[in-house]
Short mmCIF file of N, CA and C in Angstrom, two decimals:
data_model
loop_
_atom_site.label_atom_id
_atom_site.label_comp_id
_atom_site.label_asym_id
_atom_site.label_seq_id
_atom_site.Cartn_x
_atom_site.Cartn_y
_atom_site.Cartn_z
N UNK A 229 -59.24 60.76 -113.94
CA UNK A 229 -59.53 59.38 -113.61
C UNK A 229 -58.28 58.67 -113.07
N UNK A 230 -57.11 59.01 -113.59
CA UNK A 230 -55.90 58.29 -113.21
C UNK A 230 -55.68 58.30 -111.70
N UNK A 231 -55.88 59.45 -111.07
CA UNK A 231 -55.66 59.56 -109.63
C UNK A 231 -56.64 58.68 -108.86
N UNK A 232 -57.90 58.69 -109.26
CA UNK A 232 -58.92 57.87 -108.60
C UNK A 232 -58.65 56.38 -108.80
N UNK A 233 -58.25 56.02 -110.01
CA UNK A 233 -57.95 54.62 -110.30
C UNK A 233 -56.71 54.17 -109.53
N UNK A 234 -55.72 55.02 -109.42
CA UNK A 234 -54.52 54.69 -108.65
C UNK A 234 -54.85 54.51 -107.18
N UNK A 235 -55.74 55.33 -106.65
CA UNK A 235 -56.16 55.20 -105.25
C UNK A 235 -56.86 53.86 -105.03
N UNK A 236 -57.74 53.46 -105.96
CA UNK A 236 -58.40 52.15 -105.84
C UNK A 236 -57.36 51.03 -105.89
N UNK A 237 -56.44 51.12 -106.83
CA UNK A 237 -55.41 50.09 -106.99
C UNK A 237 -54.58 49.96 -105.71
N UNK A 238 -54.19 51.06 -105.13
CA UNK A 238 -53.41 51.02 -103.89
C UNK A 238 -54.21 50.36 -102.77
N UNK A 239 -55.49 50.68 -102.67
CA UNK A 239 -56.34 50.04 -101.66
C UNK A 239 -56.42 48.53 -101.90
N UNK A 240 -56.69 48.14 -103.14
CA UNK A 240 -56.85 46.73 -103.47
C UNK A 240 -55.55 45.95 -103.27
N UNK A 241 -54.46 46.57 -103.61
CA UNK A 241 -53.16 45.91 -103.48
C UNK A 241 -52.83 45.57 -102.03
N UNK A 242 -53.24 46.43 -101.12
CA UNK A 242 -52.93 46.22 -99.71
C UNK A 242 -54.05 45.52 -98.94
N UNK A 243 -55.19 45.35 -99.58
CA UNK A 243 -56.34 44.74 -98.92
C UNK A 243 -56.17 43.23 -98.84
N UNK A 244 -56.83 42.66 -97.87
CA UNK A 244 -56.92 41.20 -97.74
C UNK A 244 -58.39 40.85 -97.61
N UNK A 245 -59.13 41.14 -98.69
CA UNK A 245 -60.58 40.92 -98.68
C UNK A 245 -60.88 39.44 -98.63
N UNK A 246 -61.60 39.03 -97.61
CA UNK A 246 -62.00 37.63 -97.44
C UNK A 246 -63.48 37.42 -97.73
N UNK A 247 -64.22 38.53 -97.89
CA UNK A 247 -65.65 38.43 -98.13
C UNK A 247 -66.17 39.74 -98.72
N UNK A 248 -67.35 39.68 -99.32
CA UNK A 248 -67.96 40.92 -99.82
C UNK A 248 -68.18 41.94 -98.71
N UNK A 249 -68.46 41.50 -97.51
CA UNK A 249 -68.68 42.43 -96.40
C UNK A 249 -67.44 43.28 -96.12
N UNK A 250 -66.27 42.70 -96.28
CA UNK A 250 -65.04 43.46 -96.06
C UNK A 250 -64.85 44.52 -97.14
N UNK A 251 -65.24 44.22 -98.36
CA UNK A 251 -65.17 45.22 -99.43
C UNK A 251 -66.18 46.32 -99.14
N UNK A 252 -67.38 45.93 -98.75
CA UNK A 252 -68.46 46.89 -98.50
C UNK A 252 -68.10 47.85 -97.37
N UNK A 253 -67.28 47.42 -96.43
CA UNK A 253 -66.89 48.31 -95.34
C UNK A 253 -66.03 49.48 -95.83
N UNK A 254 -65.31 49.27 -96.92
CA UNK A 254 -64.48 50.33 -97.51
C UNK A 254 -65.18 51.02 -98.67
N UNK A 255 -65.83 50.24 -99.50
CA UNK A 255 -66.50 50.75 -100.70
C UNK A 255 -68.00 50.51 -100.58
N UNK A 256 -68.68 51.43 -99.95
CA UNK A 256 -70.12 51.28 -99.69
C UNK A 256 -70.94 51.18 -100.97
N UNK A 257 -70.46 51.75 -102.06
CA UNK A 257 -71.21 51.72 -103.31
C UNK A 257 -70.84 50.55 -104.21
N UNK A 258 -70.00 49.65 -103.74
CA UNK A 258 -69.63 48.49 -104.55
C UNK A 258 -70.87 47.63 -104.77
N UNK A 259 -70.98 47.08 -105.97
CA UNK A 259 -72.10 46.19 -106.31
C UNK A 259 -71.55 44.80 -106.55
N UNK A 260 -72.22 43.82 -106.01
CA UNK A 260 -71.79 42.43 -106.13
C UNK A 260 -72.73 41.72 -107.08
N UNK A 261 -72.14 41.11 -108.13
CA UNK A 261 -72.94 40.45 -109.15
C UNK A 261 -72.45 39.01 -109.31
N UNK A 262 -72.98 38.31 -110.26
CA UNK A 262 -72.65 36.89 -110.48
C UNK A 262 -71.17 36.67 -110.74
N UNK A 263 -70.73 35.44 -110.55
CA UNK A 263 -69.37 35.00 -110.85
C UNK A 263 -68.30 35.75 -110.06
N UNK A 264 -68.61 36.08 -108.81
CA UNK A 264 -67.68 36.79 -107.92
C UNK A 264 -67.18 38.10 -108.52
N UNK A 265 -68.02 38.74 -109.30
CA UNK A 265 -67.67 40.04 -109.87
C UNK A 265 -68.12 41.14 -108.91
N UNK A 266 -67.31 42.17 -108.83
CA UNK A 266 -67.63 43.34 -108.02
C UNK A 266 -67.47 44.56 -108.92
N UNK A 267 -68.45 45.43 -108.88
CA UNK A 267 -68.42 46.66 -109.67
C UNK A 267 -68.13 47.81 -108.72
N UNK A 268 -67.05 48.52 -109.00
CA UNK A 268 -66.64 49.67 -108.20
C UNK A 268 -66.88 50.95 -108.99
N UNK A 269 -67.34 51.97 -108.31
CA UNK A 269 -67.45 53.29 -108.92
C UNK A 269 -66.09 53.98 -108.77
N UNK A 270 -65.61 54.53 -109.86
CA UNK A 270 -64.34 55.26 -109.86
C UNK A 270 -64.64 56.70 -110.23
N UNK A 271 -64.09 57.62 -109.47
CA UNK A 271 -64.31 59.05 -109.68
C UNK A 271 -65.80 59.35 -109.66
N UNK A 272 -66.39 59.08 -108.51
CA UNK A 272 -67.83 59.24 -108.38
C UNK A 272 -68.52 58.15 -109.16
N UNK A 273 -69.36 58.54 -110.08
CA UNK A 273 -70.01 57.53 -110.93
C UNK A 273 -69.62 57.69 -112.40
N UNK A 274 -68.54 58.40 -112.66
CA UNK A 274 -68.11 58.60 -114.05
C UNK A 274 -67.57 57.33 -114.69
N UNK A 275 -66.88 56.51 -113.91
CA UNK A 275 -66.24 55.32 -114.45
C UNK A 275 -66.60 54.10 -113.61
N UNK A 276 -66.48 52.93 -114.23
CA UNK A 276 -66.73 51.67 -113.54
C UNK A 276 -65.50 50.78 -113.68
N UNK A 277 -65.24 50.04 -112.63
CA UNK A 277 -64.19 49.03 -112.64
C UNK A 277 -64.84 47.73 -112.20
N UNK A 278 -64.66 46.69 -113.00
CA UNK A 278 -65.19 45.38 -112.64
C UNK A 278 -64.01 44.50 -112.29
N UNK A 279 -64.10 43.88 -111.13
CA UNK A 279 -63.05 42.97 -110.69
C UNK A 279 -63.67 41.60 -110.40
N UNK A 280 -62.95 40.57 -110.79
CA UNK A 280 -63.32 39.20 -110.41
C UNK A 280 -62.44 38.87 -109.22
N UNK A 281 -63.05 38.47 -108.12
CA UNK A 281 -62.29 38.27 -106.89
C UNK A 281 -62.37 36.82 -106.43
N UNK A 282 -61.20 36.26 -106.17
CA UNK A 282 -61.10 34.93 -105.57
C UNK A 282 -60.72 35.13 -104.11
N UNK A 283 -61.75 35.21 -103.27
CA UNK A 283 -61.55 35.54 -101.87
C UNK A 283 -60.62 34.55 -101.16
N UNK A 284 -60.78 33.27 -101.45
CA UNK A 284 -60.00 32.25 -100.74
C UNK A 284 -58.50 32.34 -101.03
N UNK A 285 -58.14 32.92 -102.17
CA UNK A 285 -56.73 33.04 -102.55
C UNK A 285 -56.21 34.47 -102.48
N UNK A 286 -57.10 35.41 -102.23
CA UNK A 286 -56.69 36.80 -102.15
C UNK A 286 -56.29 37.39 -103.49
N UNK A 287 -56.93 36.93 -104.56
CA UNK A 287 -56.58 37.39 -105.91
C UNK A 287 -57.69 38.29 -106.46
N UNK A 288 -57.28 39.41 -107.03
CA UNK A 288 -58.22 40.35 -107.65
C UNK A 288 -57.81 40.51 -109.12
N UNK A 289 -58.72 40.12 -110.00
CA UNK A 289 -58.49 40.27 -111.44
C UNK A 289 -59.31 41.45 -111.94
N UNK A 290 -58.67 42.43 -112.51
CA UNK A 290 -59.39 43.55 -113.12
C UNK A 290 -59.88 43.07 -114.48
N UNK A 291 -61.20 43.10 -114.65
CA UNK A 291 -61.79 42.60 -115.89
C UNK A 291 -62.23 43.72 -116.83
N UNK A 292 -62.48 44.91 -116.28
CA UNK A 292 -62.97 46.01 -117.11
C UNK A 292 -62.74 47.33 -116.38
N UNK A 293 -62.35 48.34 -117.14
CA UNK A 293 -62.32 49.72 -116.65
C UNK A 293 -62.84 50.56 -117.81
N UNK A 294 -63.87 51.34 -117.54
CA UNK A 294 -64.42 52.17 -118.60
C UNK A 294 -65.42 53.17 -118.08
N UNK A 295 -65.92 53.97 -118.98
CA UNK A 295 -66.90 54.98 -118.61
C UNK A 295 -68.22 54.30 -118.26
N UNK A 296 -69.08 55.07 -117.63
CA UNK A 296 -70.41 54.55 -117.29
C UNK A 296 -71.14 54.14 -118.58
N UNK A 297 -70.99 54.92 -119.63
CA UNK A 297 -71.63 54.62 -120.91
C UNK A 297 -71.10 53.30 -121.49
N UNK A 298 -69.79 53.09 -121.44
CA UNK A 298 -69.19 51.84 -121.93
C UNK A 298 -69.65 50.66 -121.08
N UNK A 299 -69.75 50.88 -119.79
CA UNK A 299 -70.19 49.82 -118.87
C UNK A 299 -71.58 49.31 -119.23
N UNK A 300 -72.43 50.20 -119.66
CA UNK A 300 -73.80 49.81 -120.01
C UNK A 300 -73.88 48.92 -121.25
N UNK A 301 -72.80 48.81 -122.01
CA UNK A 301 -72.82 48.01 -123.23
C UNK A 301 -72.25 46.60 -123.04
N UNK A 302 -71.80 46.28 -121.83
CA UNK A 302 -71.18 44.97 -121.60
C UNK A 302 -72.03 44.14 -120.64
N UNK A 303 -71.72 42.86 -120.57
CA UNK A 303 -72.33 41.98 -119.58
C UNK A 303 -71.31 41.81 -118.46
N UNK A 304 -71.49 42.53 -117.39
CA UNK A 304 -70.52 42.58 -116.30
C UNK A 304 -70.29 41.22 -115.65
N UNK A 305 -71.26 40.33 -115.72
CA UNK A 305 -71.13 39.02 -115.08
C UNK A 305 -70.23 38.07 -115.84
N UNK A 306 -69.98 38.35 -117.12
CA UNK A 306 -69.16 37.42 -117.91
C UNK A 306 -67.89 38.02 -118.48
N UNK A 307 -67.73 39.31 -118.36
CA UNK A 307 -66.55 39.94 -118.93
C UNK A 307 -65.29 39.47 -118.23
#
């Protein structure tokens, strides 16, 4: 997982995402949910990363990283 997570981090660090469409162009499987949360698949579908994104300021807050099983136990829109 570390390598896949590092690859996502490197992408996010250099990205200037201004809209969900820009994320979708790189991460086709990204899911967009309430409160500007985006769910990314890490290492296929084994892990999930939830980020809260403030597009206007270019800020990405990592709110959760965990297994698919752990992801199913949380409310992704409020974490």
